[in-house]
Structures are given as C-alpha cells and as structure tokens.
Coordinates of C-alpha atoms (C1' of nucleotides) in Angstrom, one line a residue:
Chain A
M1 CA 80.3 22.6 98.0
A2 CA 83.0 21.5 100.4
K3 CA 83.9 23.7 103.3
S4 CA 86.9 25.9 102.5
V5 CA 90.3 24.6 103.4
L6 CA 91.8 28.0 103.9
T7 CA 90.8 31.1 105.8
P8 CA 89.1 33.3 103.1
Q9 CA 91.2 36.1 101.8
S10 CA 88.5 38.6 102.6
E11 CA 88.4 37.5 106.2
D12 CA 92.1 37.7 107.1
F13 CA 94.6 38.1 104.2
P14 CA 97.8 37.6 106.2
R15 CA 96.5 34.5 107.7
W16 CA 95.4 33.2 104.3
Y17 CA 98.9 33.9 103.0
Q18 CA 100.5 31.8 105.8
E19 CA 98.1 29.0 105.5
V20 CA 98.4 28.7 101.7
I21 CA 102.2 28.5 102.1
Q22 CA 101.9 25.8 104.7
K23 CA 99.2 23.8 103.1
A24 CA 100.7 23.9 99.6
E25 CA 103.9 22.7 101.2
M26 CA 105.9 25.6 99.9
A27 CA 107.9 26.7 102.9
E28 CA 108.1 26.9 106.6
N29 CA 110.1 28.8 109.2
G30 CA 113.7 27.7 109.9
P31 CA 114.9 27.1 113.4
V32 CA 116.6 30.5 113.6
R33 CA 114.1 33.3 113.5
G34 CA 113.8 34.9 110.1
T35 CA 115.2 31.9 108.3
M36 CA 113.1 29.9 105.8
I37 CA 113.0 26.3 104.8
I38 CA 111.9 26.2 101.2
R39 CA 110.2 22.9 100.6
P40 CA 110.3 21.0 97.2
W41 CA 107.1 22.6 95.8
G42 CA 108.2 26.1 96.7
Y43 CA 111.8 25.5 95.5
A44 CA 110.6 24.0 92.2
I45 CA 108.7 27.3 91.6
W46 CA 111.9 29.3 92.4
E47 CA 113.9 27.0 90.1
R48 CA 111.4 27.8 87.3
I49 CA 111.9 31.5 87.9
Q50 CA 115.6 31.0 88.0
K51 CA 115.6 29.1 84.7
E52 CA 113.5 31.7 82.9
L53 CA 115.5 34.6 84.3
D54 CA 118.9 33.0 83.8
E55 CA 118.1 32.4 80.1
R56 CA 117.2 36.1 79.7
I57 CA 120.3 37.2 81.5
R58 CA 122.6 35.1 79.3
A59 CA 120.7 36.2 76.2
T60 CA 121.6 39.8 77.0
G61 CA 125.3 38.9 77.1
H62 CA 126.0 38.4 80.8
K63 CA 128.1 35.6 82.3
N64 CA 127.5 33.9 85.6
A65 CA 130.2 33.9 88.3
Y66 CA 130.3 33.4 92.1
F67 CA 131.8 35.6 94.8
P68 CA 132.3 34.9 98.5
L69 CA 129.7 35.0 101.2
F70 CA 132.1 36.7 103.6
I71 CA 133.1 40.3 103.0
P72 CA 135.8 42.2 104.9
M73 CA 134.2 45.0 106.9
P74 CA 136.4 47.7 105.5
F75 CA 135.0 46.9 102.0
L76 CA 131.5 47.8 103.1
E77 CA 132.8 51.0 104.8
R78 CA 134.5 52.3 101.6
E79 CA 131.3 53.7 100.2
A80 CA 129.8 55.9 102.9
E81 CA 126.1 55.8 101.9
H82 CA 126.3 52.0 101.2
V83 CA 127.6 51.1 104.7
E84 CA 125.1 53.5 106.3
G85 CA 122.2 51.9 104.4
F86 CA 123.1 48.4 105.3
S87 CA 124.7 48.5 108.7
P88 CA 121.4 48.1 110.6
E89 CA 120.7 44.8 109.0
L90 CA 124.2 43.4 108.8
A91 CA 125.2 40.0 110.2
V92 CA 128.8 40.0 111.3
V93 CA 130.9 37.0 112.1
T94 CA 133.2 37.6 115.1
H95 CA 134.5 34.1 115.7
G96 CA 136.1 31.5 113.6
G97 CA 138.3 28.4 114.1
G98 CA 137.5 28.5 117.8
S99 CA 138.8 32.0 118.5
E100 CA 137.8 35.6 118.1
L101 CA 138.7 37.0 114.7
G102 CA 141.1 40.0 114.6
E103 CA 139.0 41.4 111.8
P104 CA 135.3 40.6 111.9
V105 CA 133.8 39.7 108.5
A106 CA 130.4 40.6 107.3
V107 CA 128.0 38.1 105.7
R108 CA 127.1 39.7 102.4
P109 CA 123.9 41.8 102.4
T110 CA 124.7 42.4 98.7
S111 CA 127.9 42.0 96.7
E112 CA 128.8 45.4 95.1
T113 CA 131.9 45.7 97.3
V114 CA 133.5 42.3 96.8
I115 CA 132.7 42.3 93.1
G116 CA 133.9 45.9 92.8
D117 CA 137.2 44.9 94.4
A118 CA 137.7 42.1 91.9
M119 CA 136.6 44.3 89.0
S120 CA 139.2 46.8 89.9
R121 CA 141.9 44.2 89.1
W122 CA 140.1 42.7 86.1
I123 CA 139.5 45.9 84.3
Q124 CA 142.5 47.7 82.9
S125 CA 141.6 48.8 79.4
H126 CA 138.5 50.1 77.5
R127 CA 138.8 46.8 75.7
D128 CA 137.8 45.0 79.0
L129 CA 134.5 46.9 78.9
P130 CA 131.7 46.4 79.3
L131 CA 132.1 43.7 81.9
L132 CA 128.8 42.0 82.4
L133 CA 128.5 39.6 85.4
N134 CA 125.7 37.9 87.3
Q135 CA 125.6 35.7 90.3
W136 CA 123.0 33.5 91.9
A137 CA 123.5 33.6 95.6
N138 CA 122.0 33.8 99.1
V139 CA 122.3 37.1 101.0
V140 CA 121.7 38.0 104.6
R141 CA 119.9 41.1 105.9
W142 CA 118.9 40.7 109.5
E143 CA 115.2 41.2 109.7
L144 CA 113.3 42.1 112.8
R145 CA 109.9 41.3 111.4
P146 CA 110.2 38.4 109.0
R147 CA 107.5 37.0 106.7
L148 CA 108.0 33.9 104.5
F149 CA 109.3 34.8 101.1
L150 CA 108.5 38.5 101.5
R151 CA 111.1 39.4 104.2
T152 CA 113.5 36.8 105.5
S153 CA 116.9 37.3 107.1
E154 CA 118.4 35.0 104.5
F155 CA 117.0 35.0 101.0
L156 CA 118.0 33.8 97.5
W157 CA 118.4 36.0 94.6
Q158 CA 120.3 36.9 91.5
E159 CA 122.5 40.0 91.5
G160 CA 123.9 41.4 88.3
H161 CA 127.0 43.6 88.3
T162 CA 128.3 45.5 85.3
A163 CA 131.0 48.0 84.5
H164 CA 130.9 50.4 81.5
A165 CA 133.0 53.0 79.8
T166 CA 130.4 55.7 79.8
W167 CA 127.4 56.9 81.8
E168 CA 125.2 56.4 78.8
D169 CA 126.2 52.7 78.5
A170 CA 125.6 52.2 82.2
Q171 CA 122.2 53.9 81.9
A172 CA 121.3 51.8 78.9
E173 CA 122.2 48.6 80.8
T174 CA 120.2 49.7 83.9
L175 CA 117.1 50.2 81.8
R176 CA 117.7 47.1 79.6
M177 CA 117.7 44.9 82.7
H178 CA 114.7 46.7 84.1
E179 CA 112.9 45.7 80.8
V180 CA 114.2 42.1 81.1
Y181 CA 112.6 42.0 84.5
A182 CA 109.4 43.4 83.2
D183 CA 109.3 40.7 80.5
L184 CA 109.9 38.0 83.1
M185 CA 107.0 39.3 85.3
Q186 CA 104.6 39.6 82.4
S187 CA 105.3 36.6 80.3
V188 CA 106.2 34.1 83.0
L189 CA 104.7 35.3 86.3
A190 CA 101.6 36.8 84.6
I191 CA 102.0 40.0 86.6
D192 CA 102.2 43.4 85.0
P193 CA 104.1 45.7 87.4
V194 CA 104.4 49.4 87.3
L195 CA 107.8 50.4 86.0
G196 CA 109.2 53.5 87.7
R197 CA 112.0 55.3 89.4
K198 CA 112.6 55.3 93.2
T199 CA 112.6 58.6 95.0
D200 CA 115.8 59.6 96.7
T201 CA 114.6 58.3 100.0
E202 CA 113.9 54.9 98.6
R203 CA 117.0 54.7 96.4
F204 CA 119.5 51.9 96.9
A205 CA 122.3 52.9 99.3
G206 CA 125.1 53.9 97.0
A207 CA 123.2 54.3 93.8
E208 CA 122.7 57.3 91.6
A209 CA 119.3 56.1 90.5
T210 CA 117.1 53.1 91.3
Y211 CA 114.5 51.8 88.9
T212 CA 111.8 49.5 90.3
L213 CA 109.0 47.2 89.4
E214 CA 106.0 47.6 91.7
A215 CA 102.9 45.4 91.7
L216 CA 99.7 45.4 93.7
M217 CA 98.7 42.4 95.6
R218 CA 95.1 41.3 96.0
D219 CA 94.8 43.1 99.3
G220 CA 95.8 46.4 97.8
K221 CA 99.3 46.6 99.1
A222 CA 102.3 47.1 96.8
L223 CA 105.3 44.8 96.5
Q224 CA 108.6 45.7 95.0
M225 CA 109.4 42.8 92.6
G226 CA 112.8 43.9 91.3
T227 CA 115.2 46.7 91.1
S228 CA 117.9 48.0 88.7
H229 CA 120.5 50.5 89.8
N230 CA 122.6 52.9 88.0
L231 CA 125.5 53.2 90.4
G232 CA 127.2 56.0 88.6
Q233 CA 130.9 56.2 89.6
N234 CA 130.3 55.8 93.3
F235 CA 131.7 52.3 93.6
A236 CA 134.2 52.8 90.9
R237 CA 135.6 55.7 93.0
A238 CA 135.5 53.7 96.2
F239 CA 137.2 50.6 94.7
D240 CA 139.3 52.4 92.1
I241 CA 137.7 50.6 89.1
G242 CA 139.3 52.4 86.2
F243 CA 140.4 51.9 82.6
S244 CA 142.6 53.4 80.0
T245 CA 140.8 55.1 77.2
P246 CA 141.8 54.6 73.5
E247 CA 143.5 58.0 73.9
G248 CA 145.5 56.8 76.8
D249 CA 143.7 58.7 79.6
R250 CA 142.7 56.9 82.7
E251 CA 139.0 57.1 83.6
L252 CA 136.6 55.6 86.2
C253 CA 134.1 53.0 85.2
W254 CA 130.3 53.5 85.3
M255 CA 128.5 50.7 87.0
T256 CA 125.2 49.1 87.5
S257 CA 123.6 46.4 89.6
W258 CA 120.2 44.7 89.6
G259 CA 118.4 42.0 91.4
V260 CA 115.4 39.8 91.7
S261 CA 114.8 37.6 94.8
T262 CA 112.7 34.8 96.2
R263 CA 110.4 37.6 97.3
V264 CA 108.7 37.4 93.9
V265 CA 107.4 34.0 95.0
G266 CA 105.4 35.9 97.5
A267 CA 104.1 38.2 94.8
L268 CA 103.0 35.2 92.8
I269 CA 101.1 33.8 95.8
M270 CA 99.4 37.2 96.6
V271 CA 98.6 38.2 93.0
H272 CA 97.0 35.0 91.7
G273 CA 96.1 33.0 94.8
D274 CA 92.4 32.5 95.7
D275 CA 90.5 31.0 98.5
R276 CA 91.2 27.5 97.2
G277 CA 95.0 28.0 97.1
L278 CA 97.6 28.9 94.6
R279 CA 96.9 29.5 91.0
L280 CA 100.1 29.1 89.1
P281 CA 100.7 30.5 85.6
P282 CA 101.4 27.6 83.3
A283 CA 104.7 29.1 82.2
L284 CA 105.9 28.9 85.8
A285 CA 104.1 25.8 87.2
P286 CA 106.5 23.0 88.2
A287 CA 103.6 20.7 87.1
Q288 CA 101.4 22.2 84.4
V289 CA 99.0 19.3 84.4
V290 CA 98.0 16.6 86.9
V291 CA 96.4 13.5 85.6
L292 CA 94.4 12.0 88.4
A293 CA 92.9 8.5 88.5
V294 CA 89.5 8.5 90.2
R295 CA 89.7 4.7 90.7
D296 CA 92.6 2.3 90.8
E297 CA 91.3 0.6 87.6
T298 CA 91.8 3.8 85.5
S299 CA 95.5 4.2 86.5
D300 CA 96.8 2.7 83.3
V301 CA 94.8 5.1 81.2
C302 CA 96.2 8.0 83.3
Q303 CA 99.7 6.8 82.8
R304 CA 99.1 6.7 79.1
V305 CA 97.6 10.2 78.9
S306 CA 100.5 11.6 81.0
G307 CA 103.0 10.0 78.6
E308 CA 101.3 11.6 75.7
L309 CA 101.5 15.0 77.3
R310 CA 105.1 14.6 78.4
A311 CA 106.0 13.8 74.8
L312 CA 104.8 17.3 74.0
G313 CA 107.4 18.7 76.5
L314 CA 104.8 19.5 79.1
R315 CA 105.5 19.1 82.9
V316 CA 103.1 16.5 84.1
E317 CA 102.3 14.8 87.4
T318 CA 100.3 11.5 87.5
D319 CA 98.3 10.9 90.6
V320 CA 97.3 7.3 90.9
D321 CA 97.4 7.3 94.7
T322 CA 93.9 6.0 95.0
H323 CA 94.6 4.9 98.5
T324 CA 93.9 8.5 99.4
G325 CA 90.3 9.8 98.9
F326 CA 89.5 11.4 95.6
G327 CA 88.3 14.7 97.2
R328 CA 91.4 14.9 99.3
R329 CA 93.7 14.6 96.3
V330 CA 91.7 17.2 94.3
T331 CA 91.9 19.7 97.2
D332 CA 95.7 19.1 97.5
W333 CA 96.4 19.8 93.8
E334 CA 94.2 22.9 93.9
L335 CA 96.2 24.1 96.9
K336 CA 99.4 23.6 94.9
G337 CA 97.9 25.6 92.0
V338 CA 98.5 23.1 89.2
P339 CA 96.8 24.9 86.2
I340 CA 95.0 21.9 84.7
R341 CA 93.7 18.8 86.3
I342 CA 92.6 15.8 84.2
E343 CA 90.3 13.4 86.0
I344 CA 89.9 10.0 84.6
G345 CA 87.4 7.6 86.2
P346 CA 85.4 4.5 85.0
R347 CA 82.6 6.7 83.7
D348 CA 85.1 8.7 81.5
V349 CA 86.8 5.6 80.2
E350 CA 83.4 4.1 79.3
E351 CA 82.7 7.1 77.2
D352 CA 86.2 7.3 75.9
S353 CA 86.6 10.7 77.5
M354 CA 88.3 12.5 80.3
T355 CA 87.3 15.4 82.5
L356 CA 89.5 18.5 82.2
V357 CA 89.3 21.1 85.0
R358 CA 90.9 24.5 84.9
R359 CA 92.3 25.6 88.2
D360 CA 91.9 29.3 87.5
T361 CA 88.2 29.2 86.7
G362 CA 87.1 25.9 88.1
A363 CA 85.5 25.1 84.7
K364 CA 85.1 21.4 84.0
E365 CA 84.6 19.9 80.6
S366 CA 84.5 16.5 79.2
V367 CA 86.8 15.9 76.2
A368 CA 87.7 12.9 74.1
L369 CA 90.6 10.8 75.5
G370 CA 92.5 11.1 72.3
S371 CA 92.3 14.9 72.2
A372 CA 94.7 15.6 75.1
A373 CA 97.6 16.6 72.9
S374 CA 95.6 19.3 71.2
V375 CA 93.3 20.5 74.0
V376 CA 95.8 20.8 76.9
P377 CA 98.5 23.0 75.3
E378 CA 95.7 25.3 74.0
T379 CA 94.1 25.5 77.4
L380 CA 97.4 26.3 79.1
R381 CA 98.0 29.2 76.7
T382 CA 94.5 30.5 77.5
I383 CA 95.1 30.2 81.3
Q384 CA 98.4 32.0 81.0
A385 CA 96.8 34.9 79.1
E386 CA 93.8 35.1 81.3
L387 CA 95.8 35.2 84.6
L388 CA 97.8 38.1 83.3
G389 CA 94.6 39.8 82.0
Q390 CA 92.9 39.4 85.4
A391 CA 95.9 40.6 87.4
T392 CA 96.4 43.6 85.2
A393 CA 92.7 44.5 85.3
R394 CA 92.6 44.3 89.1
Q395 CA 95.7 46.4 89.4
D396 CA 94.1 49.0 87.1
E397 CA 90.9 49.0 89.1
M398 CA 92.9 49.5 92.3
T399 CA 94.7 52.5 90.9
T400 CA 93.1 55.8 91.5
D401 CA 94.0 59.4 90.7
V402 CA 94.0 61.7 93.7
E403 CA 94.4 65.5 94.1
N404 CA 96.8 65.8 97.0
V405 CA 98.5 64.1 100.0
D406 CA 95.6 65.1 102.3
E407 CA 93.2 63.0 100.2
I408 CA 95.5 60.0 100.5
V409 CA 96.2 60.3 104.2
S410 CA 92.4 60.6 105.0
G411 CA 91.5 57.6 102.8
D412 CA 91.7 53.9 103.4
G413 CA 95.2 53.6 101.9
N414 CA 94.2 50.8 99.5
G415 CA 95.8 50.3 96.1
F416 CA 97.9 52.7 94.1
M417 CA 97.1 56.4 94.5
R418 CA 98.5 58.5 91.8
L419 CA 99.2 62.2 91.7
P420 CA 101.8 64.6 90.3
W421 CA 105.1 64.3 92.1
V422 CA 105.3 68.1 92.5
D423 CA 102.2 67.9 94.7
V424 CA 104.0 65.5 97.0
S425 CA 107.7 66.4 97.2
A426 CA 110.0 65.6 100.1
D427 CA 107.7 67.1 102.7
G428 CA 104.6 65.2 101.4
E429 CA 106.7 62.0 101.3
R430 CA 107.5 62.4 105.0
R431 CA 103.8 62.8 105.8
L432 CA 102.9 59.7 103.8
N433 CA 105.6 57.7 105.7
E434 CA 104.1 58.8 109.0
H435 CA 100.8 57.2 107.9
G436 CA 102.4 53.9 106.8
L437 CA 102.3 54.9 103.2
S438 CA 105.1 55.5 100.7
V439 CA 105.9 56.7 97.3
R440 CA 106.5 53.4 95.5
C441 CA 107.8 55.0 92.4
L442 CA 107.7 57.8 89.9
V443 CA 106.4 57.3 86.4
A444 CA 106.7 59.8 83.5
P445 CA 103.4 61.1 82.2
E446 CA 103.5 59.1 79.0
G447 CA 104.1 55.9 81.1
S448 CA 107.9 55.7 80.6
V449 CA 110.6 55.7 83.3
P450 CA 111.8 59.2 84.2
T451 CA 115.5 59.5 83.6
T452 CA 116.1 63.2 83.6
E453 CA 115.5 65.9 86.2
G454 CA 112.9 67.3 83.9
A455 CA 111.1 64.0 83.6
I456 CA 111.2 63.5 87.3
E457 CA 109.7 67.0 87.8
S458 CA 106.7 66.2 85.6
S459 CA 106.3 62.6 86.7
L460 CA 103.4 61.0 88.6
A461 CA 103.9 59.5 92.0
Y462 CA 102.5 56.1 92.8
V463 CA 101.6 55.9 96.4
A464 CA 100.7 52.8 98.4
R465 CA 101.1 50.8 101.5
A466 CA 103.9 48.4 100.9
Y467 CA 105.1 45.0 102.0
Chain B
rC1 C1' 115.8 47.5 122.8
rG2 C1' 110.5 49.1 125.1
rG3 C1' 104.9 47.0 125.6
rG4 C1' 101.6 42.2 125.5
rA5 C1' 101.3 37.1 125.7
rC6 C1' 102.8 32.0 125.5
rG7 C1' 105.8 27.3 126.3
rU8 C1' 101.8 20.2 127.7
rG9 C1' 102.8 13.4 122.0
rG10 C1' 104.6 15.5 115.0
rC11 C1' 100.9 20.0 114.7
rG12 C1' 96.9 22.8 117.2
rC13 C1' 95.0 23.1 122.0
rA14 C1' 92.3 21.8 127.1
rG15 C1' 93.8 21.0 132.0
rU16 C1' 96.9 25.6 135.9
rU17 C1' 92.6 30.1 138.9
rU18 C1' 91.1 26.3 144.0
rG19 C1' 98.0 21.1 144.1
rG20 C1' 95.3 14.9 144.7
rU21 C1' 93.2 8.6 140.4
rU22 C1' 96.3 6.0 134.9
rA23 C1' 97.6 14.0 131.9
rG24 C1' 93.0 14.5 128.1
rC25 C1' 90.9 16.2 123.1
rG26 C1' 91.2 17.4 117.7
rC27 C1' 94.3 16.7 113.4
rG28 C1' 98.2 13.8 111.7
rC29 C1' 100.6 8.8 111.9
rA30 C1' 100.5 2.8 111.6
rG31 C1' 97.4 -1.8 110.7
rC32 C1' 92.8 -4.0 109.0
rG33 C1' 88.1 -3.5 106.7
rU34 C1' 84.3 -0.8 104.1
rU35 C1' 84.7 3.4 100.8
rC36 C1' 86.3 6.3 96.4
rG37 C1' 83.3 11.6 90.4
rG38 C1' 85.0 17.5 95.7
rG39 C1' 88.9 17.4 102.4
rA40 C1' 85.4 9.5 103.6
rC41 C1' 84.2 6.2 107.7
rG42 C1' 84.6 2.3 111.5
rC43 C1' 87.7 -0.7 114.6
rU44 C1' 92.5 -1.3 116.6
rG45 C1' 97.2 0.8 117.9
rA46 C1' 101.9 3.7 118.5
rG47 C1' 103.5 8.1 120.3
rG48 C1' 104.5 12.5 126.6
rU49 C1' 111.7 14.4 130.4
rC50 C1' 104.1 18.8 130.8
rG51 C1' 110.7 24.4 128.1
rC52 C1' 115.1 24.0 131.7
rG53 C1' 117.0 24.3 136.9
rG54 C1' 115.9 24.9 141.9
rG55 C1' 112.4 25.4 146.0
rU56 C1' 107.6 24.5 149.0
rU57 C1' 104.7 19.9 150.0
rC58 C1' 102.8 13.5 152.1
rA59 C1' 101.8 14.9 146.8
rA60 C1' 103.5 19.8 141.5
rA61 C1' 101.6 20.4 134.5
rU62 C1' 99.2 23.2 138.6
rC63 C1' 102.2 27.2 143.9
rC64 C1' 107.2 30.2 144.5
rC65 C1' 112.2 31.9 142.5
rG66 C1' 115.6 32.0 138.6
rC67 C1' 116.9 30.9 133.6
rC68 C1' 116.0 29.8 128.4
rG69 C1' 113.1 30.1 124.2
rU70 C1' 109.1 31.5 121.0
rC71 C1' 105.2 34.6 119.1
rC72 C1' 102.5 39.4 118.6
rC73 C1' 102.8 45.3 118.6
rG74 C1' 106.3 50.1 117.9
rA75 C1' 112.3 53.0 114.5
rC76 C1' 114.8 49.8 108.5
rC77 C1' 114.7 46.7 103.8
rA78 C1' 114.7 42.8 97.9

RNA sequence: CGGGACGUGGCGCAGUUUGGUUAGCGCGCAGCGUUCGGGACGCUGAGGUCGCGGGUUCAAAUCCCGCCGUCCCGACCA
C-alpha cells in the first residue's frame, strides 16, 4: 500500500479539500484575493454541469440571454431590502476612461435589477407572459473569507429570471425550477439534497419566499447547492413591470429568480471525495474512462480499446505516457476521480484480457479485451447509482432528531439536527446563530416544501453548521 | 477595520536570535541511462534583484526605520 498522497479527511478536512483541488489540478487562487483560476479539469466539470443544467432549463421553456456586468447604482437602490442585503459585498467601479465617474457603477452581485428594468419595457400585455429567461454569467460579491469554489469574490453561475401574470404561476415556476435543480443534483451529481424553504432571516434579499437545496458534506457541515425565489411583486413594483389584462386593467407582474453556481463543484468534491482524491459520478466526469498502457508495447491495444469505447459515445482518455512511472499515473487519475480505469499490460494482452478498476470501490477485475463495449457502460451505471446510494445513506445517518435548541447547542454540531420549527422560532434561531449553527431550511412533515403559513407552522427545521 | 504571523530559485522551507567563505535543502524542471502491474532510481545540469526603499557597518538575508504585500482568527453570503 502506497503512502497516501493527501492529508486524510479524518485528520484535517479543510486541508484535504485544499490539497485535492490543487493535486487534481482543478483550481487555484487568482492574483487578487478571493478570485479563482479554474483549471481545465475543474472547468471541464463545470462545463458538464452547465450542459446538463442548460438542457433542463431549455426543456422547461426558458430562453438564454445576456445582460450587462455593470449596473447603475440607483437600480440596486430601488428595492430597499435588496440593496440592504447586498451592499456589504458590493464591488463598485468609481473610475473609467482615466477619470472619476460621475455616477459610480456596481459590478453585478446578481441581476434582478438590470433584468427587471429591461422586462418593464418588454412586457406590455398578458400576451407577453410568462417571460422565461436565463443567463449564464459571472457575478461579484466581495468576500472577506474566501474558499475555492465555496466562496469566492467572483463566481460563475446561471440565474433564471421570469415574469408571470399571477402569483400562482410564479409560485409554480419557483417550485418547478426547485425540482429541476433536485433532478440535476440527484441524477447527475449523485447528491440527494434536502429540499426546503428558507426562514425569513436566510431569505434572499428582496424575495417573498426562498426555496433551497441543502446537502451534507462528509464532514457533517451543510452546503446550500441552489436556490429558487418567489419574488412576489417586489421587483415588479420597484421597476414598474406591468401588463394589461384581457379585461384591459393594468396589473403588476409576479416574478421569480433562481440560481446554481460553481459552488456545487465544491459540494461534489466534499460529498464524494475520499482519501485518494475525487470520485466523480460518471454522468458528470469529463473523462468517464481512462485506458492506461502499462508498457509502451501495449499502447496500440489501448488506442484500439479507447476507440471502441468512444464509438459508444463515452468520454475516454488514453494514457500512453509510459515515460512517466505506472504508479504515478495511476495516482494522478485517481486524484482526478475518473470513474473507471482500464489497465492494459503485456500480461493482459497475453491472456487477451484487460484489468478494469473502479475508482469508487477500488475493485479490480480482469475482463476479456473484447468485452469492453458491454462491461464498461454497465459498470458506469452501477457506479453512478452506488455513489448516489452512498451519499444518501451517509446524509441519512448524519441526520438526527432532537428535542430542542438546548440539545443542539450542547452537542457537537455535526450533521443535520431536526426538530419542529415551533420549538425553534426566531428566538431559537438567534441562539443557534450565536453558536455557529443555523436553520438551513424548513421541511413540511410529509417531506414536501412548505408553501403556506400553516405548513411552515407545522414544519421541521433542519439545523446544521454551514459552509 | 481589530488580534496573530509571514515575505529567501516555479512550489514548500532552513538560515536571521549571536552580521563574516561561493545563500542551502526537499519537491518540481531539463538531459542521459537503468526502470515500469500502485507516487521508481542513478548521474549530470539549469534556475536567486533574499518583498520594496532607506539607514548603520570594513561587511547585511541577518541589525534599525519606513513602505508594500500575503496568510490565519472575530460582524455577511450562492
């Protein structure tokens, strides 16, 4: 057994996290504090997420567009709660073209305001509704304590913005996208987050209701993986986004917004990663299989097997860099989390076989050279399913029911602690915050998302330490 | 902004307390050879304004002053 490449998770989880990002060549710090250089391997993972999510966003009838990075300050100020929520982390440009600007402009922390301004012109009639837009963009929220992927001053995301004729339509949209996110997490990222509603203290600045997806990382801390907001008429009022009804009355639109960011890459690392590195779900992995030549003389066979697998539509890397030691290459691919490694050496070729190794379990088996096309896809499906199964089981194990806030505050603060929301309330929430804990979300007793006052009253609070 | 450190080849560090040869070490990098089924090894080699500016001194990475920058800990967020 070779000595471990990474600091074990059990020894120092934050250090493990940093090391795995560095050694898997995913990302590094940019020259300005809080910025991130996303390296090809990390970016390829993000692009996979983008592709999967973009397809789902289009499939639900949304169109992509692009709005400016710079936002006039007065825009942000129009919605009182919105500006208050974002002003501490706002980056403001004061100079341009060599001189001080008369009107400073903000670098977007999110785009509700610019998009709202445009929508107010684009929407005139009920026939213009619903208006379903999405944009892929970078945003800036100045961070004092940055962490790669989890919290950076600039990050990449997708933000959806929609306008509807009724509250019911907006609510349906909010919940629909919440579900789209859940599907992405489960079927692609192999993570099964808790779907719930944010308390008023954690609600998005300017929203009427915020719905969230919260997952537990391996160290027992929670991470918000996505949010979907019902904005009510708050922004419609601030930006005068109205429409004429069929009856000829003028009414304000009901709006939503929803987003998923590069932060989910952090979740992926911390949910599935182990002491050997990343473990990527096949649906997401930029390379699902790496075919590795043990010796130079087996390179041709490797190329052939890779070709067969690519013909099936699989993403395949071929590693015939025999100049580098075998062990070294094995370790590197494990760090990068490629789900299946196929090793082909002289011994395999002699027996007309190859060695197939699963990254998730480490299990090795010798299979016939000709069977790649049948064995590999099957194994990829198995890995995808088992990663989700493991992650879900671990999260369940780390979720405990508790009696009251005292019990939480006196405990070790690990995992989700669940109790009736009425037993927490605003006062209990403050106490939790003082102890570095927070109510991550509220879930209705039957497991659904609470949408009414009554459902909130009877809901369960999920409490955890959070990233 | 308050508290604690740190700045020396690409990266990680030693050397600074007590000034004194040619500023070392590990990793990485280049060449050659032997290796190759779980981070290989040997030999050879390249690579340094010791954060910046000033001062003290025969002599400064080392002492003094100033500046700059970075990291860690305390009030927000996807």
